PDB file of C-alpha atoms in Angstrom:
ATOM      1  CA  MET A   1      57.275  -4.172  11.931  1.00  0.00           C
ATOM      2  CA  LEU A   2      56.491  -4.960   8.382  1.00  0.00           C
ATOM      3  CA  PHE A   3      54.938  -7.870   7.212  1.00  0.00           C
ATOM      4  CA  ILE A   4      54.311  -8.177   3.377  1.00  0.00           C
ATOM      5  CA  ALA A   5      55.007  -5.925   0.365  1.00  0.00           C
ATOM      6  CA  THR A   6      54.014  -5.256  -3.104  1.00  0.00           C
ATOM      7  CA  LYS A   7      54.709  -3.095  -6.116  1.00  0.00           C
ATOM      8  CA  ASP A   8      52.479  -0.816  -8.325  1.00  0.00           C
ATOM      9  CA  LYS A   9      53.036   0.060 -11.873  1.00  0.00           C
ATOM     10  CA  TYR A  10      55.096   3.245 -11.042  1.00  0.00           C
ATOM     11  CA  ASN A  11      57.566   0.867  -8.940  1.00  0.00           C
ATOM     12  CA  THR A  12      56.439   2.281  -5.672  1.00  0.00           C
ATOM     13  CA  ILE A  13      56.871  -0.281  -3.099  1.00  0.00           C
ATOM     14  CA  TRP A  14      53.900  -0.821  -0.622  1.00  0.00           C
ATOM     15  CA  TYR A  15      54.196  -2.287   2.932  1.00  0.00           C
ATOM     16  CA  ALA A  16      51.772  -3.534   5.440  1.00  0.00           C
ATOM     17  CA  GLY A  17      52.953  -2.793   9.127  1.00  0.00           C
ATOM     18  CA  THR A  18      51.321  -3.571  12.412  1.00  0.00           C
ATOM     19  CA  ASN A  19      48.716  -0.291  12.195  1.00  0.00           C
ATOM     20  CA  LYS A  20      49.817   1.262   9.094  1.00  0.00           C
ATOM     21  CA  ILE A  21      50.395   0.660   5.317  1.00  0.00           C
ATOM     22  CA  TYR A  22      53.341   2.431   3.896  1.00  0.00           C
ATOM     23  CA  SER A  23      54.614   3.601   0.554  1.00  0.00           C
ATOM     24  CA  VAL A  24      58.131   4.244  -0.900  1.00  0.00           C
ATOM     25  CA  ASN A  25      58.221   5.963  -3.989  1.00  0.00           C
ATOM     26  CA  ASN A  26      60.902   6.234  -6.334  1.00  0.00           C
ATOM     27  CA  GLU A  27      62.525   9.350  -4.834  1.00  0.00           C
ATOM     28  CA  GLY A  28      62.662   7.575  -1.339  1.00  0.00           C
ATOM     29  CA  GLU A  29      60.059   9.084   0.083  1.00  0.00           C
ATOM     30  CA  ILE A  30      58.000   7.407   2.782  1.00  0.00           C
ATOM     31  CA  LYS A  31      54.402   7.695   3.371  1.00  0.00           C
ATOM     32  CA  SER A  32      51.863   6.282   5.859  1.00  0.00           C
ATOM     33  CA  PHE A  33      48.352   5.592   5.824  1.00  0.00           C
ATOM     34  CA  GLY A  34      45.778   4.145   8.254  1.00  0.00           C
ATOM     35  CA  THR A  35      42.302   4.070   9.272  1.00  0.00           C
ATOM     36  CA  LYS A  36      42.041   7.961   9.663  1.00  0.00           C
ATOM     37  CA  ASP A  37      43.190   8.300   5.816  1.00  0.00           C
ATOM     38  CA  GLY A  38      40.091   5.906   4.862  1.00  0.00           C
ATOM     39  CA  ILE A  39      41.495   2.161   5.045  1.00  0.00           C
ATOM     40  CA  SER A  40      38.853   0.260   6.949  1.00  0.00           C
ATOM     41  CA  SER A  41      41.412  -2.003   8.684  1.00  0.00           C
ATOM     42  CA  THR A  42      45.010  -2.094   9.550  1.00  0.00           C
ATOM     43  CA  LEU A  43      44.773  -5.880  10.196  1.00  0.00           C
ATOM     44  CA  ILE A  44      46.202  -6.779   6.669  1.00  0.00           C
ATOM     45  CA  TYR A  45      46.312 -10.263   5.311  1.00  0.00           C
ATOM     46  CA  THR A  46      47.005  -9.802   1.793  1.00  0.00           C
ATOM     47  CA  LEU A  47      48.621  -7.029  -0.411  1.00  0.00           C
ATOM     48  CA  THR A  48      48.500  -7.259  -3.944  1.00  0.00           C
ATOM     49  CA  GLY A  49      49.728  -4.756  -6.823  1.00  0.00           C
ATOM     50  CA  ILE A  50      47.947  -4.693 -10.032  1.00  0.00           C
ATOM     51  CA  ASN A  51      48.624  -1.590 -12.392  1.00  0.00           C
ATOM     52  CA  ASN A  52      48.007   1.524 -10.241  1.00  0.00           C
ATOM     53  CA  SER A  53      45.829  -0.325  -7.804  1.00  0.00           C
ATOM     54  CA  ILE A  54      46.481  -1.972  -4.734  1.00  0.00           C
ATOM     55  CA  LEU A  55      44.274  -4.788  -3.313  1.00  0.00           C
ATOM     56  CA  ILE A  56      44.137  -4.791   0.426  1.00  0.00           C
ATOM     57  CA  GLY A  57      42.763  -7.847   2.124  1.00  0.00           C
ATOM     58  CA  SER A  58      41.892  -7.435   5.765  1.00  0.00           C
ATOM     59  CA  ASN A  59      39.879  -8.940   8.448  1.00  0.00           C
ATOM     60  CA  LEU A  60      37.096  -6.528   7.296  1.00  0.00           C
ATOM     61  CA  GLY A  61      37.227  -7.548   3.530  1.00  0.00           C
ATOM     62  CA  LEU A  62      38.797  -6.442   0.438  1.00  0.00           C
ATOM     63  CA  GLU A  63      39.583  -2.891  -0.511  1.00  0.00           C
ATOM     64  CA  ARG A  64      40.995  -1.349  -3.835  1.00  0.00           C
ATOM     65  CA  ILE A  65      43.282   1.416  -3.641  1.00  0.00           C
ATOM     66  CA  VAL A  66      44.165   3.577  -6.568  1.00  0.00           C
ATOM     67  CA  SER A  67      47.542   5.046  -6.192  1.00  0.00           C
ATOM     68  CA  SER A  68      49.505   8.057  -7.716  1.00  0.00           C
ATOM     69  CA  SER A  69      52.958   8.134  -9.329  1.00  0.00           C
ATOM     70  CA  ASN A  70      54.481   9.677  -6.200  1.00  0.00           C
ATOM     71  CA  GLY A  71      53.040   6.953  -3.641  1.00  0.00           C
ATOM     72  CA  ASN A  72      49.752   8.798  -2.581  1.00  0.00           C
ATOM     73  CA  ILE A  73      46.295   7.300  -2.447  1.00  0.00           C
ATOM     74  CA  ILE A  74      43.963   8.713  -5.060  1.00  0.00           C
ATOM     75  CA  ASN A  75      40.879   6.787  -4.144  1.00  0.00           C
ATOM     76  CA  ILE A  76      39.823   3.632  -1.774  1.00  0.00           C
ATOM     77  CA  GLU A  77      36.787   1.615  -2.560  1.00  0.00           C
ATOM     78  CA  SER A  78      35.498  -1.255  -0.556  1.00  0.00           C
ATOM     79  CA  LEU A  79      34.589  -4.374  -2.578  1.00  0.00           C
ATOM     80  CA  ASN A  80      32.226  -6.350  -0.456  1.00  0.00           C
ATOM     81  CA  ALA A  81      28.655  -8.528  -1.189  1.00  0.00           C
ATOM     82  CA  SER A  82      27.000  -5.684  -2.497  1.00  0.00           C
ATOM     83  CA  ASN A  83      29.698  -4.875  -5.138  1.00  0.00           C
ATOM     84  CA  MET A  84      31.050  -8.332  -6.081  1.00  0.00           C
ATOM     85  CA  PHE A  85      33.337  -9.483  -3.381  1.00  0.00           C
ATOM     86  CA  ASP A  86      31.462 -11.770  -0.519  1.00  0.00           C
ATOM     87  CA  GLY A  87      34.663 -13.674   0.489  1.00  0.00           C
ATOM     88  CA  ILE A  88      34.288 -11.808   3.882  1.00  0.00           C
ATOM     89  CA  GLU A  89      38.078 -11.918   4.502  1.00  0.00           C
ATOM     90  CA  THR A  90      41.442 -13.088   2.833  1.00  0.00           C
ATOM     91  CA  ASN A  91      43.526 -15.477   4.428  1.00  0.00           C
ATOM     92  CA  THR A  92      47.228 -14.645   5.400  1.00  0.00           C
ATOM     93  CA  LYS A  93      49.423 -14.304   2.400  1.00  0.00           C
ATOM     94  CA  ALA A  94      46.977 -16.103   0.270  1.00  0.00           C
ATOM     95  CA  ASP A  95      47.242 -13.943  -3.008  1.00  0.00           C
ATOM     96  CA  PHE A  96      48.699 -14.762  -6.349  1.00  0.00           C
ATOM     97  CA  VAL A  97      49.159 -13.079  -9.744  1.00  0.00           C
ATOM     98  CA  ASP A  98      49.446 -15.425 -12.764  1.00  0.00           C
ATOM     99  CA  ALA A  99      51.491 -14.559 -15.935  1.00  0.00           C
ATOM    100  CA  GLU A 100      48.253 -12.873 -17.631  1.00  0.00           C
ATOM    101  CA  GLY A 101      47.851 -10.712 -14.767  1.00  0.00           C
ATOM    102  CA  ASN A 102      44.723 -12.572 -13.126  1.00  0.00           C
ATOM    103  CA  VAL A 103      44.679 -12.273  -9.482  1.00  0.00           C
ATOM    104  CA  TYR A 104      43.762 -15.270  -7.184  1.00  0.00           C
ATOM    105  CA  LEU A 105      42.791 -14.574  -3.720  1.00  0.00           C
ATOM    106  CA  GLY A 106      42.303 -17.241  -0.937  1.00  0.00           C
ATOM    107  CA  THR A 107      39.265 -16.312   1.341  1.00  0.00           C
ATOM    108  CA  VAL A 108      37.527 -17.925   4.158  1.00  0.00           C
ATOM    109  CA  LYS A 109      34.905 -18.902   1.659  1.00  0.00           C
ATOM    110  CA  GLY A 110      37.276 -20.164  -0.894  1.00  0.00           C
ATOM    111  CA  LEU A 111      39.004 -19.194  -3.735  1.00  0.00           C
ATOM    112  CA  TYR A 112      38.465 -16.072  -5.764  1.00  0.00           C
ATOM    113  CA  LYS A 113      39.623 -15.113  -9.254  1.00  0.00           C
ATOM    114  CA  TYR A 114      39.767 -11.680 -10.589  1.00  0.00           C
ATOM    115  CA  TYR A 115      40.014 -11.410 -14.395  1.00  0.00           C
ATOM    116  CA  LEU A 116      42.146  -8.459 -15.655  1.00  0.00           C
ATOM    117  CA  LYS A 117      41.643  -6.423 -18.705  1.00  0.00           C
ATOM    118  CA  ASN A 118      44.265  -7.587 -21.182  1.00  0.00           C
ATOM    119  CA  GLN A 119      42.955 -11.159 -21.260  1.00  0.00           C
ATOM    120  CA  LYS A 120      39.353 -10.522 -21.249  1.00  0.00           C
ATOM    121  CA  ALA A 121      39.405  -7.610 -23.734  1.00  0.00           C
ATOM    122  CA  GLN A 122      40.729  -9.724 -26.585  1.00  0.00           C
ATOM    123  CA  LYS A 123      37.707 -11.837 -26.181  1.00  0.00           C
ATOM    124  CA  ALA A 124      35.025  -9.059 -25.937  1.00  0.00           C
ATOM    125  CA  THR A 125      32.691  -7.962 -28.703  1.00  0.00           C
ATOM    126  CA  SER A 126      31.193  -4.449 -29.130  1.00  0.00           C
ATOM    127  CA  ILE A 127      28.198  -3.154 -26.829  1.00  0.00           C
ATOM    128  CA  PHE A 128      24.875  -2.359 -28.480  1.00  0.00           C
ATOM    129  CA  ILE A 129      22.013  -0.438 -27.195  1.00  0.00           C
ATOM    130  CA  THR A 130      19.499  -3.100 -28.159  1.00  0.00           C
ATOM    131  CA  LYS A 131      16.168  -1.151 -26.969  1.00  0.00           C
ATOM    132  CA  LEU A 132      14.969   1.785 -25.441  1.00  0.00           C
ATOM    133  CA  LEU A 133      11.838   2.013 -23.169  1.00  0.00           C
ATOM    134  CA  VAL A 134      10.385   5.421 -22.902  1.00  0.00           C
ATOM    135  CA  ASN A 135       8.119   5.969 -19.837  1.00  0.00           C
ATOM    136  CA  ASN A 136       8.180   2.490 -19.157  1.00  0.00           C
ATOM    137  CA  LYS A 137       7.014   1.447 -22.849  1.00  0.00           C
ATOM    138  CA  ASP A 138       9.064   0.330 -25.890  1.00  0.00           C
ATOM    139  CA  TYR A 139       9.500   3.230 -28.188  1.00  0.00           C
ATOM    140  CA  LYS A 140       8.375   2.322 -31.862  1.00  0.00           C
ATOM    141  CA  THR A 141      11.077   3.385 -34.307  1.00  0.00           C
ATOM    142  CA  ILE A 142      11.971   2.559 -37.941  1.00  0.00           C
ATOM    143  CA  ASP A 143      15.197   3.849 -37.764  1.00  0.00           C
ATOM    144  CA  ASN A 144      17.075   1.045 -36.653  1.00  0.00           C
ATOM    145  CA  LYS A 145      16.220  -2.329 -38.788  1.00  0.00           C
ATOM    146  CA  PHE A 146      18.323  -4.452 -35.970  1.00  0.00           C
ATOM    147  CA  PHE A 147      17.210  -2.824 -32.551  1.00  0.00           C
ATOM    148  CA  ASN A 148      14.458  -0.522 -31.176  1.00  0.00           C
ATOM    149  CA  VAL A 149      16.432   2.354 -31.007  1.00  0.00           C
ATOM    150  CA  PRO A 150      15.941   5.694 -32.445  1.00  0.00           C
ATOM    151  CA  HIS A 151      18.945   7.397 -34.205  1.00  0.00           C
ATOM    152  CA  ASP A 152      21.642   9.174 -32.567  1.00  0.00           C
ATOM    153  CA  ASN A 153      20.793  12.876 -31.496  1.00  0.00           C
ATOM    154  CA  PHE A 154      17.187  12.125 -31.592  1.00  0.00           C
ATOM    155  CA  ILE A 155      14.563  14.590 -30.122  1.00  0.00           C
ATOM    156  CA  PHE A 156      12.336  13.500 -27.638  1.00  0.00           C
ATOM    157  CA  LYS A 157       9.185  15.540 -26.513  1.00  0.00           C
ATOM    158  CA  HIS A 158       9.267  17.278 -23.142  1.00  0.00           C
ATOM    159  CA  ASN A 159       7.079  14.630 -21.687  1.00  0.00           C
ATOM    160  CA  GLU A 160       9.270  11.593 -23.076  1.00  0.00           C
ATOM    161  CA  ASN A 161      11.755  12.146 -20.271  1.00  0.00           C
ATOM    162  CA  SER A 162      11.881   8.727 -18.384  1.00  0.00           C
ATOM    163  CA  ILE A 163      14.162   6.503 -20.466  1.00  0.00           C
ATOM    164  CA  THR A 164      15.403   3.112 -19.940  1.00  0.00           C
ATOM    165  CA  PHE A 165      18.438   1.762 -21.789  1.00  0.00           C
ATOM    166  CA  HIS A 166      18.789  -2.083 -22.492  1.00  0.00           C
ATOM    167  CA  ILE A 167      22.272  -3.206 -23.611  1.00  0.00           C
ATOM    168  CA  GLY A 168      23.756  -6.425 -25.041  1.00  0.00           C
ATOM    169  CA  GLN A 169      26.762  -7.934 -26.931  1.00  0.00           C
ATOM    170  CA  ILE A 170      26.302 -10.015 -29.826  1.00  0.00           C
ATOM    171  CA  ASN A 171      27.629 -13.509 -30.011  1.00  0.00           C
ATOM    172  CA  ASN A 172      29.752 -13.274 -26.939  1.00  0.00           C
ATOM    173  CA  SER A 173      29.938 -16.346 -24.665  1.00  0.00           C
ATOM    174  CA  LEU A 174      31.412 -14.269 -21.856  1.00  0.00           C
ATOM    175  CA  SER A 175      28.452 -11.705 -21.797  1.00  0.00           C
ATOM    176  CA  GLN A 176      26.629 -13.559 -18.957  1.00  0.00           C
ATOM    177  CA  ASN A 177      29.681 -12.831 -16.720  1.00  0.00           C
ATOM    178  CA  ASN A 178      30.552  -9.372 -17.890  1.00  0.00           C
ATOM    179  CA  TYR A 179      30.077  -6.049 -15.789  1.00  0.00           C
ATOM    180  CA  TYR A 180      29.283  -2.741 -16.666  1.00  0.00           C
ATOM    181  CA  ILE A 181      29.222   0.738 -15.838  1.00  0.00           C
ATOM    182  CA  PHE A 182      27.036   3.614 -17.005  1.00  0.00           C
ATOM    183  CA  LYS A 183      26.937   7.310 -17.016  1.00  0.00           C
ATOM    184  CA  LEU A 184      24.610  10.046 -18.310  1.00  0.00           C
ATOM    185  CA  LYS A 185      26.472  13.169 -19.300  1.00  0.00           C
ATOM    186  CA  GLY A 186      24.114  16.125 -18.854  1.00  0.00           C
ATOM    187  CA  LEU A 187      22.690  14.872 -15.525  1.00  0.00           C
ATOM    188  CA  ASN A 188      25.911  13.783 -13.866  1.00  0.00           C
ATOM    189  CA  ASP A 189      29.700  13.023 -14.650  1.00  0.00           C
ATOM    190  CA  SER A 190      29.921  10.131 -12.235  1.00  0.00           C
ATOM    191  CA  TRP A 191      29.952   6.308 -13.513  1.00  0.00           C
ATOM    192  CA  THR A 192      27.879   3.891 -11.678  1.00  0.00           C
ATOM    193  CA  LYS A 193      29.294   0.980  -9.656  1.00  0.00           C
ATOM    194  CA  PRO A 194      30.123  -2.200 -11.862  1.00  0.00           C
ATOM    195  CA  THR A 195      27.197  -4.241 -12.353  1.00  0.00           C
ATOM    196  CA  LYS A 196      26.095  -7.099 -14.287  1.00  0.00           C
ATOM    197  CA  SER A 197      22.659  -5.629 -15.008  1.00  0.00           C
ATOM    198  CA  LYS A 198      21.993  -5.053 -18.602  1.00  0.00           C
ATOM    199  CA  GLU A 199      19.559  -2.176 -18.326  1.00  0.00           C
ATOM    200  CA  VAL A 200      19.807   1.367 -16.490  1.00  0.00           C
ATOM    201  CA  SER A 201      16.791   3.974 -16.102  1.00  0.00           C
ATOM    202  CA  TYR A 202      16.798   7.641 -15.665  1.00  0.00           C
ATOM    203  CA  TYR A 203      13.585   9.459 -14.690  1.00  0.00           C
ATOM    204  CA  ASN A 204      11.968  12.813 -15.033  1.00  0.00           C
ATOM    205  CA  LEU A 205      14.818  14.099 -17.088  1.00  0.00           C
ATOM    206  CA  SER A 206      14.867  17.945 -17.416  1.00  0.00           C
ATOM    207  CA  PRO A 207      14.968  19.497 -20.937  1.00  0.00           C
ATOM    208  CA  GLY A 208      18.409  19.688 -22.450  1.00  0.00           C
ATOM    209  CA  ASN A 209      21.088  17.603 -24.348  1.00  0.00           C
ATOM    210  CA  TYR A 210      22.538  14.265 -23.001  1.00  0.00           C
ATOM    211  CA  THR A 211      24.804  11.451 -23.928  1.00  0.00           C
ATOM    212  CA  PHE A 212      24.402   8.154 -22.325  1.00  0.00           C
ATOM    213  CA  TYR A 213      27.665   6.144 -21.942  1.00  0.00           C
ATOM    214  CA  VAL A 214      28.176   2.325 -21.145  1.00  0.00           C
ATOM    215  CA  LYS A 215      31.704   0.846 -20.521  1.00  0.00           C
ATOM    216  CA  GLU A 216      32.874  -2.914 -20.138  1.00  0.00           C
ATOM    217  CA  VAL A 217      34.739  -3.410 -17.039  1.00  0.00           C
ATOM    218  CA  ASP A 218      36.116  -6.414 -14.873  1.00  0.00           C
ATOM    219  CA  THR A 219      35.003  -7.090 -11.380  1.00  0.00           C
ATOM    220  CA  LEU A 220      37.184  -4.452  -9.866  1.00  0.00           C
ATOM    221  CA  GLY A 221      35.955  -1.579 -12.286  1.00  0.00           C
ATOM    222  CA  ASN A 222      39.095  -1.762 -14.465  1.00  0.00           C
ATOM    223  CA  ASP A 223      38.109  -0.592 -18.016  1.00  0.00           C
ATOM    224  CA  LEU A 224      38.162  -3.469 -20.783  1.00  0.00           C
ATOM    225  CA  GLY A 225      38.082  -1.025 -23.710  1.00  0.00           C
ATOM    226  CA  ASN A 226      34.704  -1.311 -24.979  1.00  0.00           C
ATOM    227  CA  LEU A 227      32.734   1.962 -24.895  1.00  0.00           C
ATOM    228  CA  THR A 228      29.305   2.952 -26.515  1.00  0.00           C
ATOM    229  CA  SER A 229      27.484   6.152 -26.431  1.00  0.00           C
ATOM    230  CA  TYR A 230      24.172   7.470 -27.509  1.00  0.00           C
ATOM    231  CA  SER A 231      23.373  11.080 -27.729  1.00  0.00           C
ATOM    232  CA  PHE A 232      19.825  12.553 -27.504  1.00  0.00           C
ATOM    233  CA  LYS A 233      17.881  15.592 -26.602  1.00  0.00           C
ATOM    234  CA  ILE A 234      14.698  16.324 -24.540  1.00  0.00           C
ATOM    235  CA  GLU A 235      13.093  19.353 -25.971  1.00  0.00           C
ATOM    236  CA  PRO A 236      11.396  21.940 -23.675  1.00  0.00           C
ATOM    237  CA  PRO A 237       7.566  22.448 -23.640  1.00  0.00           C
ATOM    238  CA  PHE A 238       6.183  24.611 -26.112  1.00  0.00           C
ATOM    239  CA  TYR A 239       4.990  27.045 -23.311  1.00  0.00           C
ATOM    240  CA  SER A 240       8.703  27.674 -22.117  1.00  0.00           C
ATOM    241  CA  SER A 241       9.888  28.937 -25.531  1.00  0.00           C
ATOM    242  CA  TRP A 242      10.604  32.702 -25.677  1.00  0.00           C
ATOM    243  CA  TRP A 243       8.047  33.304 -28.370  1.00  0.00           C
ATOM    244  CA  PHE A 244       4.812  31.692 -26.372  1.00  0.00           C
ATOM    245  CA  VAL A 245       2.671  34.634 -24.857  1.00  0.00           C
ATOM    246  CA  PHE A 246       0.084  34.119 -22.553  1.00  0.00           C
TER     247      PHE A 246
END
């Protein structure tokens, strides 16, 4: 028995049944997914399509599925009190998408609204790295007259290898509600989970080349289009150089 349905941007139709969810793609292929495929619960109250994502509201909370063009599941992310959703569970068929693409969810703790990227990106301003802490101390520099940040591709000494980045958005009335994700290429290629924190720290970095990225996202992790990067290098200690002789 099928209860509720929605559609993603690929025109794949998704259905919620008694113990599975189903996708029907443009070729008419039917695929089913359950708890063995990573879905927390099949007691589903809401099913909402937004772009290539499907929001599943169940008795165990809210999950975001990223779908592929052929109706498969690429990724499943649980949204709970630790990463921005504390509504516990959604109410039956209590979901709505407005003309601007924002999603409203009725939950046992009241109404939740998620802002999607088209609306918010028009109001957002550029992200700046406003300050660096190196080994938990302000890094003094004359490179930047506005912010306490050395120039791009700066070379730090081998023992200046614990770095904290502070970010900000100038004259942005929405900045207190913005979410960010971070990545340090050279350390790993994974983005952090969305957070309201405007600082992130990396400790005991090995000598090498790095690029720090910060991106503005909405509460569901959707890219809002603002990306800032900063490249730097940590030089090796002199005793590891080829010319050093004991």
